[in-house]
CSV table of C-alpha atoms in Angstrom, one decimal:
chain,number,residue,atom,x,y,z
A,1,MET,CA,2.2,144.3,20.0
A,2,ASN,CA,2.1,146.2,16.7
A,3,LEU,CA,5.1,147.9,15.0
A,4,ARG,CA,4.4,151.3,16.4
A,5,HIS,CA,4.3,150.1,20.0
A,6,PHE,CA,7.4,148.1,19.5
A,7,SER,CA,9.2,151.2,18.1
A,8,VAL,CA,8.2,153.3,21.1
A,9,LEU,CA,9.4,150.6,23.5
A,10,LEU,CA,12.7,150.3,21.6
A,11,LEU,CA,13.2,154.0,21.8
A,12,VAL,CA,12.5,154.1,25.5
A,13,VAL,CA,15.1,151.3,26.0
A,14,VAL,CA,17.7,153.2,23.9
A,15,VAL,CA,17.1,156.4,25.9
A,16,LEU,CA,17.5,154.6,29.2
A,17,ILE,CA,20.5,152.4,28.3
A,18,PRO,CA,23.2,155.0,29.2
A,19,TRP,CA,21.9,155.1,32.8
A,20,ALA,CA,22.6,151.3,33.2
A,21,GLY,CA,26.1,152.1,34.3
A,22,LEU,CA,27.9,151.7,31.0
A,23,GLY,CA,31.5,152.6,30.8
A,24,LYS,CA,32.9,155.4,28.6
A,25,TYR,CA,33.9,153.2,25.7
A,26,PRO,CA,30.5,151.5,25.3
A,27,LEU,CA,28.8,154.9,25.5
A,28,HIS,CA,31.3,156.2,22.9
A,29,LEU,CA,30.3,153.4,20.6
A,30,MET,CA,26.6,154.3,21.1
A,31,VAL,CA,27.3,157.9,20.3
A,32,MET,CA,29.2,157.0,17.1
A,33,ALA,CA,26.4,154.5,16.1
A,34,ALA,CA,23.8,157.3,16.4
A,35,LEU,CA,26.0,159.8,14.5
A,36,TRP,CA,26.7,157.4,11.6
A,37,GLY,CA,23.1,156.3,11.6
A,38,TYR,CA,22.2,159.9,11.1
A,39,ILE,CA,24.8,160.4,8.3
A,40,TYR,CA,23.9,157.1,6.5
A,41,THR,CA,20.2,158.0,6.7
A,42,SER,CA,21.0,161.4,5.2
A,43,TRP,CA,22.8,159.7,2.3
A,44,ALA,CA,20.0,157.1,1.8
A,45,ILE,CA,17.3,159.8,1.5
A,46,MET,CA,19.0,160.6,-1.9
A,47,GLY,CA,20.5,157.3,-2.8
A,48,ARG,CA,17.3,155.2,-2.5
A,49,LEU,CA,15.6,157.5,-5.0
A,50,GLY,CA,17.9,156.6,-7.9
A,51,MET,CA,20.7,159.1,-7.3
A,52,VAL,CA,23.7,157.2,-6.0
A,53,SER,CA,26.3,159.7,-4.9
A,54,PHE,CA,29.9,158.9,-4.1
A,55,GLY,CA,30.6,162.6,-3.2
A,56,HIS,CA,28.9,163.0,0.2
A,57,GLY,CA,32.3,162.9,1.8
A,58,ALA,CA,32.8,166.4,0.3
A,59,PHE,CA,29.7,167.7,2.2
A,60,LEU,CA,30.8,166.0,5.4
A,61,GLY,CA,34.2,167.6,5.0
A,62,VAL,CA,32.8,171.1,4.3
A,63,GLY,CA,30.7,170.9,7.5
A,64,ALA,CA,33.5,169.6,9.7
A,65,TYR,CA,36.2,172.1,8.4
A,66,SER,CA,33.8,175.1,8.4
A,67,VAL,CA,33.2,175.0,12.1
A,68,VAL,CA,36.8,174.2,13.1
A,69,LEU,CA,38.4,176.8,10.8
A,70,CYS,CA,35.9,179.5,11.8
A,71,TRP,CA,36.6,178.8,15.5
A,72,ASN,CA,40.4,178.4,15.3
A,73,LEU,CA,41.2,181.2,12.8
A,74,TRP,CA,38.5,183.9,13.5
A,75,GLY,CA,37.0,182.9,16.9
A,76,LEU,CA,33.6,182.5,15.4
A,77,SER,CA,31.2,180.2,17.3
A,78,PRO,CA,30.5,176.8,15.8
A,79,TRP,CA,26.9,177.9,15.5
A,80,ILE,CA,28.0,180.5,13.0
A,81,GLY,CA,30.5,178.1,11.4
A,82,ALA,CA,27.8,175.5,11.0
A,83,LEU,CA,25.6,178.1,9.2
A,84,ILE,CA,28.5,179.1,6.9
A,85,GLY,CA,29.1,175.4,6.2
A,86,VAL,CA,25.4,174.8,5.3
A,87,VAL,CA,25.5,177.8,2.9
A,88,ALA,CA,28.7,176.5,1.3
A,89,THR,CA,27.2,173.0,1.0
A,90,VAL,CA,24.0,174.4,-0.7
A,91,VAL,CA,26.1,176.3,-3.2
A,92,LEU,CA,28.4,173.3,-3.8
A,93,ALA,CA,25.4,170.9,-4.2
A,94,VAL,CA,23.7,173.3,-6.7
A,95,ILE,CA,26.9,173.8,-8.7
A,96,ILE,CA,27.4,170.0,-9.0
A,97,GLY,CA,23.8,168.9,-9.2
A,98,TYR,CA,22.1,171.4,-11.5
A,99,PRO,CA,24.4,170.9,-14.5
A,100,CYS,CA,24.2,167.1,-14.1
A,101,PHE,CA,20.4,167.1,-14.0
A,102,ARG,CA,20.2,169.7,-16.7
A,103,PHE,CA,22.3,167.7,-19.1
A,104,LYS,CA,20.9,164.3,-18.0
A,105,ILE,CA,24.1,163.0,-16.4
A,106,VAL,CA,22.6,160.1,-14.6
A,107,GLY,CA,23.5,156.6,-13.4
A,108,HIS,CA,27.2,155.7,-13.4
A,109,TYR,CA,28.2,159.0,-14.9
A,110,PHE,CA,26.5,160.9,-12.1
A,111,ALA,CA,28.3,158.6,-9.6
A,112,LEU,CA,31.7,159.4,-11.2
A,113,VAL,CA,31.1,163.2,-11.1
A,114,THR,CA,30.3,163.0,-7.4
A,115,LEU,CA,33.3,160.8,-6.8
A,116,ALA,CA,35.5,163.4,-8.4
A,117,LEU,CA,33.9,166.1,-6.2
A,118,SER,CA,34.7,164.2,-3.0
A,119,GLU,CA,38.4,163.8,-4.1
A,120,VAL,CA,38.7,167.4,-5.2
A,121,VAL,CA,37.5,168.6,-1.7
A,122,ARG,CA,40.0,166.3,0.0
A,123,LEU,CA,42.8,167.6,-2.2
A,124,VAL,CA,41.9,171.2,-1.5
A,125,ILE,CA,41.9,170.5,2.3
A,126,VAL,CA,45.4,168.9,2.0
A,127,ALA,CA,46.7,171.8,-0.2
A,128,LEU,CA,45.6,174.4,2.4
A,129,ARG,CA,47.8,172.8,5.0
A,130,GLU,CA,48.7,176.1,6.7
A,131,GLN,CA,45.1,176.6,7.6
A,132,THR,CA,43.7,173.1,7.7
A,133,GLY,CA,46.8,171.2,9.0
A,134,GLY,CA,46.9,169.2,5.7
A,135,SER,CA,47.0,165.5,5.9
A,136,LEU,CA,47.9,165.7,9.6
A,137,GLY,CA,44.5,167.1,10.5
A,138,ILE,CA,43.5,169.8,12.9
A,139,THR,CA,42.1,170.0,16.4
A,140,PRO,CA,39.6,172.7,17.5
A,141,LYS,CA,40.8,175.0,20.3
A,142,SER,CA,39.4,173.8,23.6
A,143,ALA,CA,37.0,176.1,25.3
A,144,LEU,CA,36.9,174.0,28.4
A,145,GLY,CA,39.1,175.0,31.3
A,146,GLY,CA,39.0,176.2,34.9
A,147,GLY,CA,36.7,173.3,35.9
A,148,GLU,CA,34.1,174.0,33.2
A,149,SER,CA,32.6,170.8,31.8
A,150,TYR,CA,30.7,172.4,28.9
A,151,SER,CA,30.6,175.5,26.6
A,152,LEU,CA,27.4,176.0,24.7
A,153,MET,CA,28.9,178.8,22.7
A,154,ALA,CA,31.8,176.6,21.5
A,155,LEU,CA,29.5,173.6,21.3
A,156,GLN,CA,31.9,171.5,23.4
A,157,PHE,CA,30.7,169.1,26.1
A,158,ASP,CA,32.9,167.0,28.3
A,159,SER,CA,30.2,164.5,29.0
A,160,LYS,CA,29.6,161.7,26.5
A,161,LEU,CA,26.1,161.3,27.9
A,162,VAL,CA,25.2,164.8,26.7
A,163,TRP,CA,26.6,164.0,23.3
A,164,PHE,CA,24.6,160.7,23.2
A,165,TYR,CA,21.3,162.6,23.6
A,166,ILE,CA,22.4,165.2,21.0
A,167,MET,CA,23.2,162.5,18.5
A,168,LEU,CA,20.0,160.6,19.3
A,169,ALA,CA,18.0,163.8,18.7
A,170,PHE,CA,19.6,164.3,15.3
A,171,TRP,CA,19.1,160.6,14.4
A,172,LEU,CA,15.4,160.9,15.2
A,173,MET,CA,15.3,164.0,13.1
A,174,ALA,CA,16.8,162.2,10.2
A,175,LEU,CA,14.1,159.4,10.5
A,176,TRP,CA,11.4,162.1,10.6
A,177,VAL,CA,12.8,163.7,7.5
A,178,TRP,CA,12.8,160.3,5.8
A,179,HIS,CA,9.2,159.8,6.8
A,180,GLN,CA,8.3,163.3,5.5
A,181,VAL,CA,10.0,162.7,2.1
A,182,ASP,CA,8.1,159.4,1.9
A,183,ARG,CA,4.8,161.2,2.3
A,184,SER,CA,5.7,164.0,-0.2
A,185,MET,CA,5.0,164.2,-3.9
A,186,THR,CA,8.7,164.6,-4.5
A,187,ARG,CA,9.3,160.9,-3.7
A,188,LEU,CA,6.6,159.8,-6.1
A,189,ALA,CA,8.1,162.1,-8.7
A,190,LEU,CA,11.6,160.8,-8.2
A,191,GLN,CA,10.4,157.2,-8.4
A,192,ALA,CA,8.8,158.0,-11.7
A,193,ILE,CA,11.9,159.8,-12.9
A,194,SER,CA,14.1,156.8,-11.9
A,195,ASP,CA,11.9,154.5,-13.9
A,196,GLU,CA,11.7,156.6,-17.0
A,197,GLU,CA,12.9,160.2,-16.9
A,198,ASP,CA,11.6,161.3,-20.3
A,199,ALA,CA,8.1,159.9,-19.7
A,200,ALA,CA,8.0,161.6,-16.3
A,201,ALA,CA,8.9,164.9,-17.9
A,202,SER,CA,6.3,164.5,-20.6
A,203,VAL,CA,3.5,164.3,-18.0
A,204,GLY,CA,4.6,167.6,-16.3
A,205,ILE,CA,6.9,166.3,-13.5
A,206,PRO,CA,9.6,168.9,-12.7
A,207,VAL,CA,12.5,166.6,-13.2
A,208,ASN,CA,15.5,168.9,-12.5
A,209,ARG,CA,13.8,170.7,-9.5
A,210,SER,CA,12.8,167.4,-7.8
A,211,LYS,CA,16.3,166.0,-8.1
A,212,LEU,CA,17.9,169.2,-6.9
A,213,GLN,CA,15.6,169.5,-3.9
A,214,VAL,CA,16.5,166.0,-2.6
A,215,THR,CA,20.2,166.5,-3.4
A,216,VAL,CA,20.4,169.7,-1.5
A,217,LEU,CA,18.4,168.3,1.4
A,218,SER,CA,20.7,165.2,1.6
A,219,ALA,CA,23.8,167.3,1.3
A,220,VAL,CA,22.8,169.8,4.0
A,221,MET,CA,22.0,166.9,6.5
A,222,THR,CA,25.4,165.3,5.7
A,223,CYS,CA,27.1,168.7,6.3
A,224,ILE,CA,25.5,168.9,9.7
A,225,GLY,CA,26.8,165.4,10.4
A,226,GLY,CA,30.3,166.7,9.7
A,227,VAL,CA,29.7,169.5,12.2
A,228,LEU,CA,28.6,167.0,14.9
A,229,TYR,CA,31.6,164.8,14.1
A,230,ALA,CA,34.1,167.6,14.5
A,231,GLN,CA,32.7,168.9,17.7
A,232,TYR,CA,32.4,165.5,19.3
A,233,GLN,CA,35.7,164.0,18.2
A,234,LEU,CA,37.6,167.3,18.5
A,235,TYR,CA,39.9,166.2,15.7
A,236,ILE,CA,39.4,166.0,12.0
A,237,SER,CA,41.6,165.1,9.0
A,238,PRO,CA,41.0,164.7,5.3
A,239,GLU,CA,40.9,160.9,5.7
A,240,THR,CA,38.2,160.9,8.4
A,241,VAL,CA,35.7,163.4,7.0
A,242,SER,CA,36.4,163.7,3.3
A,243,GLY,CA,37.6,161.9,0.2
A,244,ILE,CA,36.7,158.6,-1.5
A,245,SER,CA,37.1,156.4,1.5
A,246,ILE,CA,34.5,158.1,3.7
A,247,SER,CA,32.1,158.4,0.7
A,248,LEU,CA,32.5,154.6,0.1
A,249,GLN,CA,31.8,154.0,3.8
A,250,MET,CA,28.5,155.9,3.6
A,251,VAL,CA,27.4,153.9,0.5
A,252,PHE,CA,28.5,150.6,2.0
A,253,GLY,CA,26.8,151.3,5.4
A,254,ALA,CA,23.5,152.3,3.8
A,255,ILE,CA,23.5,149.4,1.4
A,256,ALA,CA,24.6,146.8,3.9
A,257,GLY,CA,21.8,147.7,6.3
A,258,GLY,CA,19.1,148.2,3.7
A,259,MET,CA,18.8,151.7,2.2
A,260,PHE,CA,15.2,151.2,1.2
A,261,ILE,CA,14.1,150.6,4.8
A,262,LEU,CA,13.7,153.3,7.4
A,263,LEU,CA,16.0,151.7,10.0
A,264,GLY,CA,18.2,150.1,7.3
A,265,PRO,CA,21.0,152.7,7.3
A,266,THR,CA,21.1,152.7,11.1
A,267,PHE,CA,21.4,148.9,11.1
A,268,GLY,CA,24.2,149.3,8.6
A,269,ALA,CA,25.9,151.9,10.9
A,270,VAL,CA,25.9,149.4,13.8
A,271,PHE,CA,27.1,146.6,11.6
A,272,LEU,CA,29.9,148.7,10.2
A,273,LEU,CA,30.9,150.0,13.6
A,274,ILE,CA,31.1,146.4,14.9
A,275,LEU,CA,33.1,145.4,11.8
A,276,SER,CA,35.6,148.3,12.1
A,277,GLU,CA,36.1,147.7,15.8
A,278,GLY,CA,36.6,144.0,15.2
A,279,LEU,CA,39.2,144.7,12.5
A,280,ARG,CA,41.0,147.2,14.8
A,281,ILE,CA,41.3,144.5,17.5
A,282,LEU,CA,42.3,141.7,15.1
A,283,VAL,CA,44.4,143.5,12.6
A,284,GLY,CA,45.3,146.8,14.4
A,285,ASN,CA,46.7,149.8,12.5
A,286,ASP,CA,49.8,148.1,11.1
A,287,ILE,CA,48.2,147.3,7.7
A,288,HIS,CA,47.0,150.6,6.2
A,289,GLY,CA,43.9,150.4,4.0
A,290,VAL,CA,42.8,146.9,4.9
A,291,ASP,CA,39.5,148.2,6.2
A,292,GLN,CA,38.7,150.0,3.0
A,293,LEU,CA,39.7,146.9,1.0
A,294,ILE,CA,37.2,144.8,3.1
A,295,TYR,CA,34.5,147.5,2.8
A,296,GLY,CA,34.8,147.5,-1.0
A,297,LEU,CA,34.8,143.7,-1.2
A,298,LEU,CA,31.7,143.4,1.1
A,299,LEU,CA,30.0,146.2,-0.9
A,300,VAL,CA,30.3,144.2,-4.1
A,301,LEU,CA,29.0,141.0,-2.3
A,302,PHE,CA,26.1,142.8,-0.8
A,303,ILE,CA,25.1,144.3,-4.2
A,304,ILE,CA,25.2,140.9,-5.8
A,305,PHE,CA,23.8,138.6,-3.2
A,306,MET,CA,21.8,140.8,-0.8
A,307,PRO,CA,20.7,144.0,-2.6
A,308,GLU,CA,18.0,144.6,0.0
A,309,GLY,CA,20.6,144.7,2.8
A,310,ILE,CA,20.8,142.8,6.1
A,311,LEU,CA,17.7,144.3,7.7
A,312,GLY,CA,15.8,144.0,4.4
A,313,GLY,CA,16.8,140.3,4.1
A,314,LEU,CA,15.7,139.6,7.7
A,315,LEU,CA,12.3,141.3,7.2
A,316,LYS,CA,11.9,139.4,3.9
A,317,ARG,CA,12.4,136.1,5.7
A,318,LEU,CA,10.1,137.0,8.5
A,319,LYS,CA,7.4,137.8,6.0
A,320,ALA,CA,8.0,134.6,4.1
A,321,GLN,CA,7.7,132.3,7.2
A,322,PRO,CA,4.0,132.9,7.9
A,323,ALA,CA,3.2,132.4,4.2
A,324,GLN,CA,5.2,129.1,4.2
A,325,SER,CA,3.5,127.9,7.4
A,326,GLY,CA,0.1,128.8,5.8
A,327,GLN,CA,0.9,126.8,2.7
A,328,GLN,CA,2.0,123.8,4.8
A,329,SER,CA,-1.2,123.9,6.9
A,330,LEU,CA,-3.3,124.1,3.7
A,331,ALA,CA,-1.5,121.2,2.2
A,332,GLN,CA,-2.0,119.1,5.4
A,333,ARG,CA,-5.8,119.9,5.3
A,334,SER,CA,-6.1,118.9,1.7
């Protein structure tokens, strides 16, 4: 069985698992794993090409709050709110990205600029407490009532099974986008830029445009992830969809799974979900911030000892085993 056949078989199993009589809680975890897999993959599309962003929490927050505020304040459908959020995200990504790329703010300096962006968006959300609910968060008005189990206009569904297939579809779309970026000239250009930007520019590679294209693409996909999060959870707050903590979570999840491998960010999403649920059971909510402390510590350890991530490390070992067995058999023959 080759890799393609195995992937198809795995996808079929994932599609059919919800029909195996799972309870609501396991199905909820699968929904969240698919959602965070989509979001982490969206971040890694940019992060793996030499542009490490700590500001994607801002784009996630813009998407989430756009749909909720448009629905609660003006009665606009989340479909329209999502479009407004995407436009706002594009504008924000260009405002931040273009000056950085134009004046060659790269590496650690670019990470710091995006980190500031994430915190600024969180502070704006908290400051507009009369509209956003401030640090207490906000709940979208329910459109389900009178026995209705779904509302397509309000993008609200009572069934977690429906949400699972929605999240699965967006996750597959993120993998497809990753594959398309891999096949494009933009990826080759950004690889050359990350190695030596001046040399890439000297041979005619459009440095600023290439960087900005991938930045906007990654930001818009993350914004859509915020829309999905808000409509599924039906509750958002600055701590759950914006700020430094959520940005750090994206970076850690992608790096932990392996941000240079197609399924690496998804593997990281599953790992991080298991870790967070384990911490919730063992520690509870009494000690505030312990999860972020552990995420930060593990992020440092992964960068130092396992930069290729968990999935990358496993694949590396699997590739090394046939080579070692071949060397051993050759040694025995000699």
